[in-house]
Every structure is written in C-alpha cells, then in structure tokens.
PDB file of C-alpha atoms in Angstrom:
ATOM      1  CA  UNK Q 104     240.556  49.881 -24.352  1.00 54.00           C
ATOM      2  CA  UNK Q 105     238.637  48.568 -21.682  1.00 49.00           C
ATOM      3  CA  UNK Q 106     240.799  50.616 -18.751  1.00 51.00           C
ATOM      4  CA  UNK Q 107     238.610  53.800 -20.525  1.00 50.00           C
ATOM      5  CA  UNK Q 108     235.257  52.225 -19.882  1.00 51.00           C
ATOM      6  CA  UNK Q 109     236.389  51.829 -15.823  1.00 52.00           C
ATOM      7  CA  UNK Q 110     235.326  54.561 -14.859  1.00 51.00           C
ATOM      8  CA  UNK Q 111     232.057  55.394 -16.414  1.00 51.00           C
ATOM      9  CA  UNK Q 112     231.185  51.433 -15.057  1.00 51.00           C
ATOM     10  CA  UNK Q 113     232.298  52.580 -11.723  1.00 49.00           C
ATOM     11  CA  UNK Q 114     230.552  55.606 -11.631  1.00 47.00           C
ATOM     12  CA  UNK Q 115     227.142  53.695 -12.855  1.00 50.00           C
ATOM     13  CA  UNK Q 116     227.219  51.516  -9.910  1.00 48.00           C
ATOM     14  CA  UNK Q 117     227.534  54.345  -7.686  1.00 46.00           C
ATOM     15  CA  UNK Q 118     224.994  55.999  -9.038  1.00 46.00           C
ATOM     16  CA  UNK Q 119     222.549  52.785  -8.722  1.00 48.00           C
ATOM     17  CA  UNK Q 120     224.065  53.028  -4.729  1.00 46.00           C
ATOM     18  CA  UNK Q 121     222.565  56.294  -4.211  1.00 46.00           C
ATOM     19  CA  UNK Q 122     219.821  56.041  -6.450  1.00 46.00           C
ATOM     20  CA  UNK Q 123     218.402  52.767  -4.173  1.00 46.00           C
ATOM     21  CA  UNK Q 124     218.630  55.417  -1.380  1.00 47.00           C
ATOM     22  CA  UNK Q 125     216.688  57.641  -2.740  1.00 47.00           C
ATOM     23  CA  UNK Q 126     219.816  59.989  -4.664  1.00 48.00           C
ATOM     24  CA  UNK Q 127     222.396  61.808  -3.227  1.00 47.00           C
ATOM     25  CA  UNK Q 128     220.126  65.306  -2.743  1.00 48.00           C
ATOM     26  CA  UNK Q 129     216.851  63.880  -2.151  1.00 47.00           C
ATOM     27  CA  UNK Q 130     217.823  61.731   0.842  1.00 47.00           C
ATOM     28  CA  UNK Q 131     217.908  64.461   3.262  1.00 47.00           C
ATOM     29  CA  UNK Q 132     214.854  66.510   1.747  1.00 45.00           C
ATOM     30  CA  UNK Q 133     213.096  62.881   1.739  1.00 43.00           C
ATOM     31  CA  UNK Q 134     214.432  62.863   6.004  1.00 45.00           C
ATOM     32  CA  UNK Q 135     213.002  65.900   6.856  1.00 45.00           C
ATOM     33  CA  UNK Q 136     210.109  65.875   4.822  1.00 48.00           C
ATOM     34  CA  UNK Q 137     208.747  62.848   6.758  1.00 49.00           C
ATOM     35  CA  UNK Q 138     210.321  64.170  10.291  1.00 51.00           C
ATOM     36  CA  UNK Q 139     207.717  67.544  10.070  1.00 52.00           C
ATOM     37  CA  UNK Q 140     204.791  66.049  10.057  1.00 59.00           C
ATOM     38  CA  UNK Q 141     205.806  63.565  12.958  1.00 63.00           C
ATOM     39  CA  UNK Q 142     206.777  66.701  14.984  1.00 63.00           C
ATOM     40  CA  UNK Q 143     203.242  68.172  14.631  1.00 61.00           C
ATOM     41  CA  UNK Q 144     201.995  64.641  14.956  1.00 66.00           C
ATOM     42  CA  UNK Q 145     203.687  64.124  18.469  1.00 68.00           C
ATOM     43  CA  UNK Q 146     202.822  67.808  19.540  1.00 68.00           C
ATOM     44  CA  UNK Q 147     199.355  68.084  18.397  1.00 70.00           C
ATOM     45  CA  UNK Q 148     199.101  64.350  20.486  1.00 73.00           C
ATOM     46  CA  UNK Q 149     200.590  66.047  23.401  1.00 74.00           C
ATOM     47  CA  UNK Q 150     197.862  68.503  23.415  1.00 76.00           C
ATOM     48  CA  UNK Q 151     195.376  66.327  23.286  1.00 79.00           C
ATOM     49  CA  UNK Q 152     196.517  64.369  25.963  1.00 83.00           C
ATOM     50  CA  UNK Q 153     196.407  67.673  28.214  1.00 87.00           C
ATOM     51  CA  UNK Q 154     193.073  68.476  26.993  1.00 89.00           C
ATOM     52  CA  UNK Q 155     192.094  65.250  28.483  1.00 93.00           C
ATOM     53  CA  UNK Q 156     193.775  65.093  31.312  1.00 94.00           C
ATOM     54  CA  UNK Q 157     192.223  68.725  32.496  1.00 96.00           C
ATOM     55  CA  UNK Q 158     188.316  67.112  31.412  1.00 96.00           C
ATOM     56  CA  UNK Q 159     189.207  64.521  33.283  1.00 96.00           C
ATOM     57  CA  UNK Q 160     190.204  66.685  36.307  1.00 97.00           C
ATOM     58  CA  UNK Q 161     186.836  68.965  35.819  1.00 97.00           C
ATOM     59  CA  UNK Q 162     184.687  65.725  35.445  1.00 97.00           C
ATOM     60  CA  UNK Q 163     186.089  64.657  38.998  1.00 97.00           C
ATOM     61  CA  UNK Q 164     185.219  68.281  40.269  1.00 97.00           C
ATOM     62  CA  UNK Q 165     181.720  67.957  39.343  1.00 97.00           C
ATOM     63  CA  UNK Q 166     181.505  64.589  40.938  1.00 96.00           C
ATOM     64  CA  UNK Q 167     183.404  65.857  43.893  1.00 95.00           C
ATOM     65  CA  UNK Q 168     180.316  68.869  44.050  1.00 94.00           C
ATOM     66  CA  UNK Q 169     177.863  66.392  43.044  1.00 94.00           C
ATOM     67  CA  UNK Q 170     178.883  64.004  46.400  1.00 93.00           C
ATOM     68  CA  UNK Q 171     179.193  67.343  48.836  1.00 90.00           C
ATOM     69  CA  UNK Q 172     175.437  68.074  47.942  1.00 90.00           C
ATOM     70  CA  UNK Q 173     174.270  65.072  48.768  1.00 90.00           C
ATOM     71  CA  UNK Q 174     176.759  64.745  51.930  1.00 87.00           C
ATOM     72  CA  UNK Q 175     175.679  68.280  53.036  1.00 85.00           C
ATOM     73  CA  UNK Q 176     171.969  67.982  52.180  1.00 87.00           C
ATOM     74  CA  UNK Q 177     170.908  64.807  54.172  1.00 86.00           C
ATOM     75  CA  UNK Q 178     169.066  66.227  56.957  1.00 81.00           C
ATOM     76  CA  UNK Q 179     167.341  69.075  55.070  1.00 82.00           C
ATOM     77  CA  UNK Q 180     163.956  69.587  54.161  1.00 84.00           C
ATOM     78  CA  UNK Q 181     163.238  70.492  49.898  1.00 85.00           C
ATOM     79  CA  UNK Q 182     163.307  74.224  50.370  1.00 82.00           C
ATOM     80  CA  UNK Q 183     166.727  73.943  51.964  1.00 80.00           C
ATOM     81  CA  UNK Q 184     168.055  71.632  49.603  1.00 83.00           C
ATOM     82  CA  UNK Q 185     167.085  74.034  46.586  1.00 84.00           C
ATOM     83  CA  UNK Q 186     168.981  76.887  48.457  1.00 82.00           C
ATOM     84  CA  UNK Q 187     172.607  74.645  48.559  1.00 84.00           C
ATOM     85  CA  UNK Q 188     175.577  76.116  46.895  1.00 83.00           C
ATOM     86  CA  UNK Q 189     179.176  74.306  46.891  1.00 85.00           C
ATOM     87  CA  UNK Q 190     181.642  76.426  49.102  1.00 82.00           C
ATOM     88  CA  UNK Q 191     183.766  76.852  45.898  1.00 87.00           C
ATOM     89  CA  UNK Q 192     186.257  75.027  47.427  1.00 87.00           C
ATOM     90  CA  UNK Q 193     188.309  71.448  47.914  1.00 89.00           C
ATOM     91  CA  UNK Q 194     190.796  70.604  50.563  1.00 85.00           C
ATOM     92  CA  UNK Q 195     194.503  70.988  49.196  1.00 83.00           C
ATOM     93  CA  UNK Q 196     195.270  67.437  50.520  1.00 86.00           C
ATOM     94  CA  UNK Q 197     191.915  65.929  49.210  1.00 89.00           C
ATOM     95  CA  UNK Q 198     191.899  63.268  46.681  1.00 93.00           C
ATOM     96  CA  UNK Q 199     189.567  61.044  44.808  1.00 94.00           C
ATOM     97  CA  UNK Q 200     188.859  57.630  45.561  1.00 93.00           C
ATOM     98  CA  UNK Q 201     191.263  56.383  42.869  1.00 94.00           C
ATOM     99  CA  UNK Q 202     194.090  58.673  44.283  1.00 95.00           C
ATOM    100  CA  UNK Q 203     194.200  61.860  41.801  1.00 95.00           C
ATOM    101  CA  UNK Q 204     195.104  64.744  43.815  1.00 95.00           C
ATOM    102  CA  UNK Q 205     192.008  67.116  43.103  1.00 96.00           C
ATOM    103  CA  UNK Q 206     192.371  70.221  45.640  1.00 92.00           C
ATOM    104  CA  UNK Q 207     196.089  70.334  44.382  1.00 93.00           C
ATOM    105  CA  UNK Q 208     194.386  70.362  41.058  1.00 96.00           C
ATOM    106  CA  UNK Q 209     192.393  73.309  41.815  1.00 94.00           C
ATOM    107  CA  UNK Q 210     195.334  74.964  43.311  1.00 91.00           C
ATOM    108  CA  UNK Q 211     197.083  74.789  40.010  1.00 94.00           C
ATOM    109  CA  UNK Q 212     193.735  76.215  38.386  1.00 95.00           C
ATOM    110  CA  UNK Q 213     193.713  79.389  40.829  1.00 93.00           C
ATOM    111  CA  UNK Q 214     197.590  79.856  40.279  1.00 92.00           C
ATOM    112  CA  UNK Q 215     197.262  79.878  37.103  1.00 94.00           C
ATOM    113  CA  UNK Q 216     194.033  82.564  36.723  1.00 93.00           C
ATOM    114  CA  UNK Q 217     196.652  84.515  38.801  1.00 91.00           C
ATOM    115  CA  UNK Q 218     199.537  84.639  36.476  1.00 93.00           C
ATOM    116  CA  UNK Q 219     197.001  85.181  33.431  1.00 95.00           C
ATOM    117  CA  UNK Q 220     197.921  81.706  32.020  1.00 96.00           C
ATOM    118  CA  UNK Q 221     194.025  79.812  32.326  1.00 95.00           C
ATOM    119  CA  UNK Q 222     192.417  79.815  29.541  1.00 95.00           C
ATOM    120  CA  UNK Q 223     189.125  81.533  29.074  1.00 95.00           C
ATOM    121  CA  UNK Q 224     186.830  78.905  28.256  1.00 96.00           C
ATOM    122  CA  UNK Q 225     188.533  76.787  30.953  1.00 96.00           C
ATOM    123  CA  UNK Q 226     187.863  79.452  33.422  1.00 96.00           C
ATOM    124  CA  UNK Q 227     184.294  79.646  32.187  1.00 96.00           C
ATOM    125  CA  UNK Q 228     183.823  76.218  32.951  1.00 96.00           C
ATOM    126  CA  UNK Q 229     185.277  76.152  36.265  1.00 96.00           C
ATOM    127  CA  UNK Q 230     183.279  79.693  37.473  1.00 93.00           C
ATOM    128  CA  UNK Q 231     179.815  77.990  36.196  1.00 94.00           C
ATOM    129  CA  UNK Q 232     180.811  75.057  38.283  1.00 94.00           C
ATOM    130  CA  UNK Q 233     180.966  77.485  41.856  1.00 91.00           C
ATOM    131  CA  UNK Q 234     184.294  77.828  42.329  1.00 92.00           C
ATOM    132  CA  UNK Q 235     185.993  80.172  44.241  1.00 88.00           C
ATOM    133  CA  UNK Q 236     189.254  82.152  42.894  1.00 87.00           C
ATOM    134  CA  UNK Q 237     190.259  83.133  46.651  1.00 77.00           C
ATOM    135  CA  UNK Q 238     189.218  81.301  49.965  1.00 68.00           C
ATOM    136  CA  UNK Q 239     190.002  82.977  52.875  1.00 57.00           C
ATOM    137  CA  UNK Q 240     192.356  81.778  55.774  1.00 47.00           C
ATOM    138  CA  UNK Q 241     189.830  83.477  58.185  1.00 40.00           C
ATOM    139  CA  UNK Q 242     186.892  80.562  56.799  1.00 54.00           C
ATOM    140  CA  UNK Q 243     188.533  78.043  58.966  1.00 66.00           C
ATOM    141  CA  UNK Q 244     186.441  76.209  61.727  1.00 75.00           C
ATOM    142  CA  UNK Q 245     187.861  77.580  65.124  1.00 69.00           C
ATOM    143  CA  UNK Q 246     186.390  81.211  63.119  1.00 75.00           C
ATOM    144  CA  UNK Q 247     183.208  79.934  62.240  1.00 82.00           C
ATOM    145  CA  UNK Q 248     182.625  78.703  65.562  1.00 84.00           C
ATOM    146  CA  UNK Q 249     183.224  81.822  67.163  1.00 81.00           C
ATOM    147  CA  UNK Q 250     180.923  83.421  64.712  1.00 85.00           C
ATOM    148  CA  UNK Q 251     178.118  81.177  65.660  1.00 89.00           C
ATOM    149  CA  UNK Q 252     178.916  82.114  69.429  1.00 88.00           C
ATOM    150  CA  UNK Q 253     178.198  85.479  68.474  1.00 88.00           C
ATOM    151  CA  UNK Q 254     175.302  84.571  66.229  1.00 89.00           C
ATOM    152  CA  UNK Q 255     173.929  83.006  69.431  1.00 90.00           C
ATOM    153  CA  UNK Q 256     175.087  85.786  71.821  1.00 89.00           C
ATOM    154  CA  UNK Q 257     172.908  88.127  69.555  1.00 87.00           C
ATOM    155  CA  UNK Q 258     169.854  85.862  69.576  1.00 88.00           C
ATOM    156  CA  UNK Q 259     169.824  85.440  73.426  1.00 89.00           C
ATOM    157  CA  UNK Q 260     169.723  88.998  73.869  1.00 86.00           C
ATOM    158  CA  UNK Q 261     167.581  90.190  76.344  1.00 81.00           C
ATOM    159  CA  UNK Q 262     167.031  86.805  77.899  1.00 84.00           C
ATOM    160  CA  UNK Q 263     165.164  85.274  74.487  1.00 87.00           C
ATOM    161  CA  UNK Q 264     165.720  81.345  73.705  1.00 89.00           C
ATOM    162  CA  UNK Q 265     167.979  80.339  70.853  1.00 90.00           C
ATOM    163  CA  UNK Q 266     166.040  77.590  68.732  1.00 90.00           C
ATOM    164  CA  UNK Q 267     169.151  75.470  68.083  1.00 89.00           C
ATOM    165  CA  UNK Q 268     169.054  76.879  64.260  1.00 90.00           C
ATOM    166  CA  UNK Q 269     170.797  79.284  61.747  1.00 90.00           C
ATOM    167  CA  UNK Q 270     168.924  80.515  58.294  1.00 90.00           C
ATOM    168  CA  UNK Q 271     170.464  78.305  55.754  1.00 85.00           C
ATOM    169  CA  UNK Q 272     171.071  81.667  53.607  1.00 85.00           C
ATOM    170  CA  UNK Q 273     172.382  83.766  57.228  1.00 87.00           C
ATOM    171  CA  UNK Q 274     175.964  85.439  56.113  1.00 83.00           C
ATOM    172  CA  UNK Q 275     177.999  87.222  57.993  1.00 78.00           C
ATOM    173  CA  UNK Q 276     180.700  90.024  57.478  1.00 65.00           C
ATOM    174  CA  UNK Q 277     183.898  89.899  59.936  1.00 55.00           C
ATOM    175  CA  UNK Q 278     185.713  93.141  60.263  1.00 49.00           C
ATOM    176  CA  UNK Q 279     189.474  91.550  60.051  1.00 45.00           C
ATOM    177  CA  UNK Q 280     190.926  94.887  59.118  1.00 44.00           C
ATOM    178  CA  UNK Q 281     193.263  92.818  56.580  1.00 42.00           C
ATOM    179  CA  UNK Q 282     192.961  93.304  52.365  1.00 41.00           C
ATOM    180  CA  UNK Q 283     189.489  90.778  52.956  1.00 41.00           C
ATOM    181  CA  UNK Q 284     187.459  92.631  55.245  1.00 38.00           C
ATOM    182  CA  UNK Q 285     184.092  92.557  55.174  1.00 39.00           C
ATOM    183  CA  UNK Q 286     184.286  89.498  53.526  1.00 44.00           C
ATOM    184  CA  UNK Q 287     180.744  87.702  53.182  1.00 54.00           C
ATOM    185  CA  UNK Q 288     180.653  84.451  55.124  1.00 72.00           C
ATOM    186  CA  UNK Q 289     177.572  81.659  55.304  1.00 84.00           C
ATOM    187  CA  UNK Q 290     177.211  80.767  58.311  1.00 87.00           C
ATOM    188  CA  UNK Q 291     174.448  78.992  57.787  1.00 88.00           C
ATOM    189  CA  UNK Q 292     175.466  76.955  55.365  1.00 86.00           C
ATOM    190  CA  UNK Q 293     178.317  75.948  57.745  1.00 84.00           C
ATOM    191  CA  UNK Q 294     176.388  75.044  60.780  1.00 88.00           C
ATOM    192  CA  UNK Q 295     174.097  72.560  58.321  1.00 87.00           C
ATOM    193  CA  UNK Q 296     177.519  71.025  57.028  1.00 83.00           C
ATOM    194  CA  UNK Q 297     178.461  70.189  60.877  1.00 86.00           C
ATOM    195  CA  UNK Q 298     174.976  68.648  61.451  1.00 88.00           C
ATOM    196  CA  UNK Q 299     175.944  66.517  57.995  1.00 85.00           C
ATOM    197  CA  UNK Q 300     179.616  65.780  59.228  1.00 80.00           C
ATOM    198  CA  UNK Q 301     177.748  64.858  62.481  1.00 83.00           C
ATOM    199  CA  UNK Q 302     175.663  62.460  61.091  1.00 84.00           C
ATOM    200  CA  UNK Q 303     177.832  60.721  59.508  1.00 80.00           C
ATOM    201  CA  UNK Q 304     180.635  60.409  62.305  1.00 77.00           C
ATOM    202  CA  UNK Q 305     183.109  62.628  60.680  1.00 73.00           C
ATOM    203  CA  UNK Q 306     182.613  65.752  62.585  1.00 72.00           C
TER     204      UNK Q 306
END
C-alpha cells in the first residue's frame, strides 16, 4: 500500500520546489516583469545623463562668451563696451581650463542643425547665446588684415591722415565670388580684439 502513495509524496515535494521559486509559470512572467521597468530605468538614466552633459557643455559656452567680453572689452570706453557682440564662434582645438573640448563641442552642435538632428529648444538656446551656424574660411586673420589695408587705403585718400581707429560697428562686404559673397564682416570689432590680444601678449 504505501508504493501507491509514492508518487503523489513525490509529486508534493516538487511542487513545494517550484512553488519556493515562485511556480513553474510565474517564474518567467515574475523575470520579465521586474527586467521592464529596469530597461526604462537604465534608458530614461541614460537620457538624463545626456541632458546633463549638453547643460554642462552650454554652461561652459556662456562662460567661454562671458571671458571673451571681458578679454575683448579691456581697453574700451562704456559706449563701446555696450556695442560688443561674441563672434559666434570658438576655436575647433579650444578647450576649457579643465580640458573639455568646447569648439569640438560646437562643431557637433552645427553638424547636427545640418543633418536636422538638434533639437529645437537646444537650438533656441544656443542662437540666443550668439552663435553662428556657418563661419566663414575667408574670416581668417591674413583676410582681415588685408581688409584693414584697404580700410586704411580708403581713409588716406586724397592725402587725409588715418587716426589709428576703426568704428567698433564698421562691417565690411568682400566680393569672393564663392556661395558666401557679400558676406558681412566686422572689422571693427576685429581690429579692437587685436588691441585686446595685444595687451595681453597674445597677439
């Protein structure tokens, strides 16, 4: 008699076995029950991280602004100083003092405007802060000099006296002929940067 009660005895164990696991059919419900949310967890973390790690990028922009302003503004009088604007642009190779690679930052941002992937409100943010979606190959220094040559050329016209200066708001257009001619150029602006860069031994 007590070979028919085997089974049933056997069986009951078993069933306490899977039933400490949490049964045969709700073990792998339980398993991916729990797995979900820690997907949307880790994701939703990832995100945030990004978010912060662009903020943090924008906050160094502002400061990077904030420091050109005060670089570029050293030797002018109040009038001047209200008239400043940022260039819209950082250096590709410039970083900040604690070695995050800023113009390569802003390179990423103008990439991705062009491709349509920058999203709006960070584009908002990065247009009220000045900057510039295109600067021109045709802004560098050796081109700006030979504007001011023929900013001067112009002023000594007719045997008149240059006074040494350029308006602070004096633009220029260059007729390069390429896709950005005619583009609008501060001279100005530029020649007070060099007296800045001057002053402080980094011209």
């Amino acid at each position: 008699p007590s070979h028919i009660y085997a089974t049933p005895k056997i069986s009951n164990v078993a069933g306490k076995a899977t039933g400490a696991t949490g049964g045969g059919l709700s073990t792998p419900y339980a398993s991916s029950v729990g797995t979900t949310p820690a997907s949307a967890k880790s994701a939703a973390s990832s995100k945030g991280q990004s978010t912060q790690k662009w903020d943090s990028m924008f906050n160094c922009l502002l400061l990077y602004i904030e420091e050109r302003k005060v670089e570029e503004t050293k030797a002018m009088d109040d009038a001047a100083k209200n008239e400043w604007s940022w260039d819209g642009n950082v250096p590709t190779t410039f970083k900040t003092k604690d070695g995050k690679s800023l113009g390569r930052w802003v390179n990423n941002q103008r990439s991705a405007k062009s491709k349509g992937s920058l999203k709006a409100d960070r584009e908002q943010r990065l247009v009220d802060a000045g900057l510039k979606w295109s600067v021109l190959a045709s802004n560098s220094w050796n081109e700006m000099l030979e504007e001011l040559r023929i900013y001067v050329q112009a002023q000594t016209a007719a045997g008149r006296q240059w006074d040494g200066n350029v308006p602070t708001n004096y633009r220029i257009k260059t007729k390069s002929g390429g896709k950005n001619s005619d583009e609008d150029k501060n001279l100005g602006r530029w020649v007070n940067r060099q007296r800045s860069l001057y002053q402080a031994n980094k011209l």
